[in-house]
Short mmCIF file of C-alpha atoms and ligand atoms in Angstrom, two decimals:
data_model
loop_
_atom_site.label_atom_id
_atom_site.label_comp_id
_atom_site.label_asym_id
_atom_site.label_seq_id
_atom_site.Cartn_x
_atom_site.Cartn_y
_atom_site.Cartn_z
CA UNK A 430 -22.07 3.52 9.94
CA UNK A 431 -22.10 0.33 12.02
CA UNK A 432 -20.53 -1.70 9.24
CA UNK A 433 -17.65 0.80 8.93
CA UNK A 434 -17.02 0.42 12.68
CA UNK A 435 -17.12 -3.36 12.36
CA UNK A 436 -14.70 -3.28 9.39
CA UNK A 437 -12.36 -1.01 11.35
CA UNK A 438 -12.25 -3.56 14.20
CA UNK A 439 -11.47 -6.28 11.65
CA UNK A 440 -8.68 -4.21 10.08
CA UNK A 441 -7.15 -3.72 13.53
CA UNK A 442 -6.73 -7.50 13.91
CA UNK A 443 -3.67 -7.38 11.63
CA UNK A 444 -1.88 -5.37 14.30
CA UNK A 445 -2.75 -7.97 16.94
CA UNK A 446 -1.44 -10.81 14.80
CA UNK A 447 1.78 -8.95 13.94
CA UNK A 448 2.37 -7.82 17.54
CA UNK A 449 2.06 -11.42 18.73
CA UNK A 450 4.45 -12.57 16.01
CA UNK A 451 6.87 -9.76 16.84
CA UNK A 452 6.85 -10.74 20.52
CA UNK A 453 7.33 -14.48 19.81
CA UNK A 454 10.25 -13.75 17.45
CA UNK A 455 11.85 -11.46 20.05
CA UNK A 456 11.80 -14.47 22.41
CA UNK A 457 13.48 -16.66 19.75
CA UNK A 458 10.59 -18.93 18.75
CA UNK A 459 11.46 -18.36 15.09
CA UNK A 460 13.39 -15.77 13.07
CA UNK A 461 11.76 -12.88 11.21
CA UNK A 462 14.17 -10.02 10.47
CA UNK A 463 11.47 -8.02 8.66
CA UNK A 464 8.60 -7.81 11.14
CA UNK A 465 10.37 -5.06 13.09
CA UNK A 466 9.75 -2.74 10.14
CA UNK A 467 5.99 -3.17 10.52
CA UNK A 468 5.80 -3.33 14.33
CA UNK A 469 8.49 -1.13 15.83
CA UNK A 470 8.11 -2.01 19.52
CA UNK A 471 8.33 -5.51 20.94
CA UNK A 472 5.32 -4.58 23.04
CA UNK A 473 3.71 -6.17 26.02
CA UNK A 474 4.60 -9.64 27.16
CA UNK A 475 2.45 -12.46 25.84
CA UNK A 476 1.73 -15.69 27.73
CA UNK A 477 3.90 -18.70 26.75
CA UNK A 478 0.76 -20.52 25.52
CA UNK A 479 0.13 -17.73 23.02
CA UNK A 480 3.76 -17.81 21.84
CA UNK A 481 3.71 -21.58 21.37
CA UNK A 482 0.38 -21.34 19.59
CA UNK A 483 1.80 -18.75 17.14
CA UNK A 484 4.90 -20.89 16.69
CA UNK A 485 2.78 -23.90 15.64
CA UNK A 486 0.63 -21.69 13.39
CA UNK A 487 3.57 -20.11 11.58
CA UNK A 488 5.52 -23.40 11.23
CA UNK A 489 2.41 -25.23 10.01
CA UNK A 490 1.53 -22.62 7.38
CA UNK A 491 5.15 -22.30 6.23
CA UNK A 492 5.45 -26.07 5.92
CA UNK A 493 2.49 -26.33 3.51
CA UNK A 494 3.56 -23.21 1.56
CA UNK A 495 7.15 -24.41 1.13
CA UNK A 496 6.00 -27.93 0.15
CA UNK A 497 3.84 -26.40 -2.62
CA UNK A 498 6.68 -24.19 -3.87
CA UNK A 499 9.11 -27.15 -3.97
CA UNK A 500 6.55 -29.41 -5.65
CA UNK A 501 5.97 -26.86 -8.43
CA UNK A 502 9.66 -25.84 -8.56
CA UNK A 503 8.33 -22.29 -7.91
CA UNK A 504 6.58 -22.29 -11.29
CA UNK A 505 3.39 -21.18 -9.58
CA UNK A 506 1.70 -18.21 -7.96
CA UNK A 507 0.63 -17.57 -4.39
CA UNK A 508 -2.32 -15.43 -3.23
CA UNK A 509 -2.39 -14.48 0.43
CA UNK A 510 -5.92 -13.32 1.34
CA UNK A 511 -6.11 -10.90 4.29
CA UNK A 512 -2.32 -10.83 4.44
CA UNK A 513 -2.23 -7.86 6.80
CA UNK A 514 1.41 -7.04 7.62
CA UNK A 515 2.64 -10.53 6.80
CA UNK A 516 6.36 -10.80 5.88
CA UNK A 517 6.37 -14.06 3.91
CA UNK A 518 7.38 -12.40 0.61
CA UNK A 519 10.73 -11.37 2.16
CA UNK A 520 11.35 -14.76 3.72
CA UNK A 521 10.78 -16.50 0.39
CA UNK A 522 13.08 -14.04 -1.39
CA UNK A 523 15.86 -14.73 1.16
CA UNK A 524 15.35 -18.50 0.86
CA UNK A 525 15.32 -18.42 -2.95
CA UNK A 526 11.80 -19.80 -2.97
CA UNK A 527 9.83 -17.01 -4.64
CA UNK A 528 6.92 -18.10 -6.81
CA UNK A 529 6.49 -16.48 -10.25
CA UNK A 530 4.33 -13.91 -8.51
CA UNK A 531 3.28 -13.42 -4.90
CA UNK A 532 -0.06 -11.61 -4.44
CA UNK A 533 -1.53 -10.17 -1.28
CA UNK A 534 -5.01 -8.80 -0.76
CA UNK A 535 -6.32 -6.82 2.18
CA UNK A 536 -8.59 -3.86 2.83
CA UNK A 537 -7.33 -0.68 1.05
CA UNK A 538 -6.60 1.02 4.40
CA UNK A 539 -4.39 -1.83 5.58
CA UNK A 540 -2.65 -2.01 2.22
CA UNK A 541 -1.99 1.75 2.29
CA UNK A 542 -0.18 1.38 5.64
CA UNK A 543 1.82 -1.58 4.42
CA UNK A 544 2.89 0.24 1.25
CA UNK A 545 3.88 3.30 3.28
CA UNK A 546 6.18 1.12 5.40
CA UNK A 547 7.66 -0.51 2.31
CA UNK A 548 8.32 2.85 0.67
CA UNK A 549 10.05 4.32 3.70
CA UNK A 550 12.15 1.29 4.79
CA UNK A 551 14.95 0.23 2.44
CA UNK A 552 15.25 -3.33 3.88
CA UNK A 553 11.66 -3.82 2.69
CA UNK A 554 11.86 -2.00 -0.62
CA UNK A 555 15.26 -3.30 -1.79
CA UNK A 556 14.18 -6.93 -2.34
CA UNK A 557 11.18 -5.73 -4.36
CA UNK A 558 13.34 -3.54 -6.57
CA UNK A 559 15.95 -6.30 -6.95
CA UNK A 560 13.36 -8.75 -8.27
CA UNK A 561 11.86 -6.23 -10.70
CA UNK A 562 13.21 -5.94 -14.24
CA UNK A 563 11.98 -2.65 -15.71
CA UNK A 564 12.50 0.74 -14.10
CA UNK A 565 8.83 1.50 -13.74
CA UNK A 566 7.30 0.01 -10.65
CA UNK A 567 3.69 0.74 -9.93
CA UNK A 568 3.02 2.11 -6.46
CA UNK A 569 0.03 4.17 -5.50
CA UNK A 570 -1.84 4.55 -2.26
CA UNK A 571 -3.78 1.30 -2.59
CA UNK A 572 -1.67 -1.01 -4.69
CA UNK A 573 1.86 -2.04 -5.45
CA UNK A 574 2.76 -4.01 -8.52
CA UNK A 575 6.20 -5.37 -9.34
CA UNK A 576 7.30 -8.44 -11.33
CA UNK A 577 7.26 -10.79 -8.35
CA UNK A 578 5.19 -9.07 -5.66
CA UNK A 579 1.79 -7.47 -5.89
CA UNK A 580 -0.29 -5.94 -3.08
CA UNK A 581 -3.94 -5.19 -3.83
CA UNK A 582 -6.43 -3.21 -1.79
CA UNK A 583 -9.79 -4.93 -2.10
CA UNK A 584 -12.69 -6.27 -0.05
CA UNK A 585 -12.73 -10.09 -0.13
CA UNK A 586 -16.52 -10.01 0.11
CA UNK A 587 -16.76 -8.24 -3.27
CA UNK A 588 -15.74 -10.93 -5.71
CA UNK A 589 -16.33 -9.29 -9.12
CA UNK A 590 -14.07 -6.40 -8.18
CA UNK A 591 -11.49 -8.72 -6.55
CA UNK A 592 -11.40 -10.89 -9.68
CA UNK A 593 -11.01 -7.84 -11.91
CA UNK A 594 -8.13 -6.42 -9.83
CA UNK A 595 -6.26 -9.72 -9.67
CA UNK A 596 -6.50 -10.12 -13.46
CA UNK A 597 -5.43 -6.51 -14.02
CA UNK A 598 -2.24 -7.41 -12.14
CA UNK A 599 -1.59 -10.49 -14.32
CA UNK A 600 -2.99 -13.26 -12.18
CA UNK A 601 -2.73 -16.35 -14.40
CA UNK A 602 -5.52 -18.91 -13.89
CA UNK A 603 -3.49 -21.54 -15.79
CA UNK A 604 -0.64 -21.56 -13.30
CA UNK A 605 -0.67 -23.87 -10.23
CA UNK A 606 -1.85 -21.59 -7.45
CA UNK A 607 -1.59 -21.65 -3.69
CA UNK A 608 -4.27 -19.66 -1.85
CA UNK A 609 -3.64 -18.81 1.79
CA UNK A 610 -5.94 -17.41 4.42
CA UNK A 611 -4.54 -17.15 7.91
CA UNK A 612 -7.22 -16.09 10.41
CA UNK A 613 -9.24 -14.20 7.81
CA UNK A 614 -12.38 -16.11 6.78
CA UNK A 615 -13.57 -16.05 10.39
CA UNK A 616 -14.25 -12.31 9.99
CA UNK A 617 -16.79 -12.90 7.23
CA UNK A 618 -20.18 -14.58 7.32
CA UNK A 619 -20.13 -18.30 6.36
CA UNK A 620 -21.86 -17.35 3.08
CA UNK A 621 -19.24 -14.73 2.23
CA UNK A 622 -16.33 -17.04 2.99
CA UNK A 623 -17.94 -19.89 1.05
CA UNK A 624 -18.27 -17.65 -1.96
CA UNK A 625 -14.57 -16.76 -1.82
CA UNK A 626 -13.51 -20.40 -1.47
CA UNK A 627 -15.88 -21.31 -4.31
CA UNK A 628 -14.52 -18.51 -6.51
CA UNK A 629 -11.04 -20.02 -6.02
CA UNK A 630 -12.29 -23.52 -6.94
CA UNK A 631 -13.90 -22.11 -10.12
CA UNK A 632 -10.96 -19.98 -11.16
CA UNK A 633 -8.06 -22.48 -10.97
CA UNK A 634 -7.74 -26.04 -12.24
CA UNK A 635 -4.63 -26.83 -10.22
CA UNK A 636 -4.58 -25.26 -6.80
CA UNK A 637 -4.34 -25.73 -3.07
CA UNK A 638 -6.20 -23.62 -0.51
CA UNK A 639 -4.64 -23.48 2.97
CA UNK A 640 -6.74 -21.99 5.74
CA UNK A 641 -5.83 -21.41 9.39
CA UNK A 642 -8.89 -20.94 11.52
CA UNK A 643 -11.07 -21.93 14.40
CA UNK A 644 -11.95 -25.59 13.94
CA UNK A 645 -15.70 -25.13 13.59
CA UNK A 646 -15.42 -23.02 10.43
CA UNK A 647 -14.00 -25.56 8.05
CA UNK A 648 -15.57 -25.47 4.56
CA UNK A 649 -15.51 -27.52 1.42
CA UNK A 650 -16.98 -26.06 -1.78
CA UNK A 651 -15.95 -27.27 -5.20
CA UNK A 652 -12.65 -28.77 -4.12
CA UNK A 653 -11.65 -32.35 -4.99
CA UNK A 654 -10.13 -33.24 -1.71
CA UNK A 655 -9.65 -31.65 1.69
CA UNK A 656 -7.88 -32.43 4.95
CA UNK A 657 -7.71 -30.77 8.34
CA UNK A 658 -5.56 -31.14 11.41
CA UNK A 659 -6.27 -29.42 14.67
CA UNK A 660 -3.35 -27.47 16.04
CA UNK A 661 -2.75 -29.95 18.89
CA UNK A 662 -2.07 -32.53 16.16
CA UNK A 663 0.10 -30.07 14.21
CA UNK A 664 2.01 -29.25 17.38
CA UNK A 665 2.69 -32.95 18.02
CA UNK A 666 4.17 -33.53 14.54
CA UNK A 667 6.49 -30.50 14.43
CA UNK A 668 10.22 -31.42 14.30
CA UNK A 669 11.22 -32.77 17.69
CA UNK A 670 14.57 -30.99 18.00
CA UNK A 671 13.01 -27.60 17.31
CA UNK A 672 10.17 -28.36 19.71
CA UNK A 673 12.65 -29.26 22.43
CA UNK A 674 14.39 -25.93 21.73
CA UNK A 675 11.23 -23.75 21.93
CA UNK A 676 9.92 -25.56 24.99
CA UNK A 677 13.08 -24.50 26.81
CA UNK A 678 12.55 -20.82 25.94
CA UNK A 679 9.79 -20.22 28.47
CA UNK A 680 8.58 -22.30 31.35
CA UNK A 681 5.00 -23.51 31.09
CA UNK A 682 3.50 -25.31 34.06
CA UNK A 683 -0.10 -25.66 32.87
CA UNK A 684 0.26 -27.97 29.84
CA UNK A 685 -3.51 -28.56 29.90
CA UNK A 686 -4.28 -24.95 28.97
CA UNK A 687 -2.01 -25.06 25.91
CA UNK A 688 -3.69 -28.28 24.73
CA UNK A 689 -7.14 -26.71 25.08
CA UNK A 690 -6.04 -23.61 23.22
CA UNK A 691 -4.48 -25.64 20.38
CA UNK A 692 -7.56 -27.84 20.02
CA UNK A 693 -9.69 -24.82 19.13
CA UNK A 694 -7.76 -24.12 15.95
CA UNK A 695 -6.96 -26.05 12.83
CA UNK A 696 -5.10 -25.88 9.56
CA UNK A 697 -7.05 -27.23 6.64
CA UNK A 698 -5.97 -27.67 3.08
CA UNK A 699 -8.04 -28.45 0.03
CA UNK A 700 -6.80 -29.17 -3.49
CA UNK A 701 -7.67 -29.58 -7.16
CA UNK A 702 -5.00 -31.29 -9.20
CA UNK A 703 -5.71 -31.33 -12.92
CA UNK A 704 -1.97 -31.24 -13.65
CA UNK A 705 -1.44 -34.28 -11.37
CA UNK A 706 1.36 -32.56 -9.49
CA UNK A 707 0.60 -34.53 -6.36
CA UNK A 708 0.91 -37.92 -8.08
CA UNK A 709 4.48 -38.47 -7.08
CA UNK A 710 4.23 -36.50 -3.90
CA UNK A 711 4.89 -38.57 -0.80
CA UNK A 712 6.05 -35.86 1.52
CA UNK A 713 3.11 -33.44 1.41
N1 SAM B 1446 -3.04 -13.11 7.72
C1 SAM B 1446 -2.37 -12.17 8.59
C2 SAM B 1446 -1.65 -12.91 9.72
O1 SAM B 1446 -2.05 -14.02 10.04
O2 SAM B 1446 -0.66 -12.35 10.26
C3 SAM B 1446 -3.35 -11.15 9.21
C4 SAM B 1446 -4.47 -11.76 10.01
S1 SAM B 1446 -5.59 -10.57 10.72
C5 SAM B 1446 -6.19 -11.50 12.07
C6 SAM B 1446 -6.96 -10.57 9.55
C7 SAM B 1446 -6.74 -9.78 8.30
O3 SAM B 1446 -7.77 -10.01 7.36
C8 SAM B 1446 -6.70 -8.28 8.56
O4 SAM B 1446 -5.55 -7.71 7.96
C9 SAM B 1446 -8.00 -7.80 7.87
O5 SAM B 1446 -7.89 -6.47 7.40
C10 SAM B 1446 -8.15 -8.82 6.76
N2 SAM B 1446 -9.54 -8.94 6.30
C11 SAM B 1446 -10.61 -9.40 7.01
N3 SAM B 1446 -11.73 -9.29 6.28
C12 SAM B 1446 -11.38 -8.80 5.08
C13 SAM B 1446 -12.11 -8.44 3.90
N4 SAM B 1446 -13.44 -8.59 3.82
N5 SAM B 1446 -11.45 -7.91 2.84
C14 SAM B 1446 -10.10 -7.74 2.92
N6 SAM B 1446 -9.36 -8.05 4.02
C15 SAM B 1446 -9.99 -8.56 5.08
#
């Protein structure tokens, strides 16, 4: 059907994102020793503007994620919606920053591919086994469940079934929760994405939702407070020494184009803070 074809095109976007990240890491913009196991080839060259845009996107998202983990002393959970082939679980494990449990949700077909890679590549499977206490680890075609990492195949537009699956895998609504969506809500209708954001506001009393998207699509439904920065602003506040380093990696003569590109995107974050975690928080 038409909607199957449309969903297939959406699923394919995870390859685009990971190929761009793979290319940027091969150029030295940031380090990701795990992405090679999901995208084997470095692939075609990408324009420096694209690489710098991905650099700002990844640094910006990581900054908010790490701030949340430090604030809660990792006594929290993270849900990455539309995670695709994202490698954040392995970075957090290496940096000793794993939350109590890290959840990912994507379409069953994307999840099946990700699980296949994990099963067949020891550098991916070892960290999951190491952080798991019992000898039984649940892996089937469409889900993986271990003590600290859970991957769920589900459609984010079907909330009752999403809610049921997350609870089946021990999602705890009482725990401070970080929800991430990086270039995902844009593939749904505004009504569908509002319902997901609203579900999150209803489900957790202490939570932060971080969304990376095109600027126009920013939403606010049932959250106490929300902020947004466009990526040109994010780019300008990234650490100066690292910026100087990445700007030397590839020559860029049209600075104007990069500015225009960055201005089309934003990171927004919304929070609910019943536990008053943010009270003493000056840095985030
Ligand atoms: N977040 C990853 C990143 O930034 O590297 C992947 C981004 S990719 C552009 C969008 C992802 O959202 C794809 O993996 C796609 O399958 C997923 N996605 C989009 N709509 C979805 C839906 N309704 N249910 C589940 N996953 C969805």
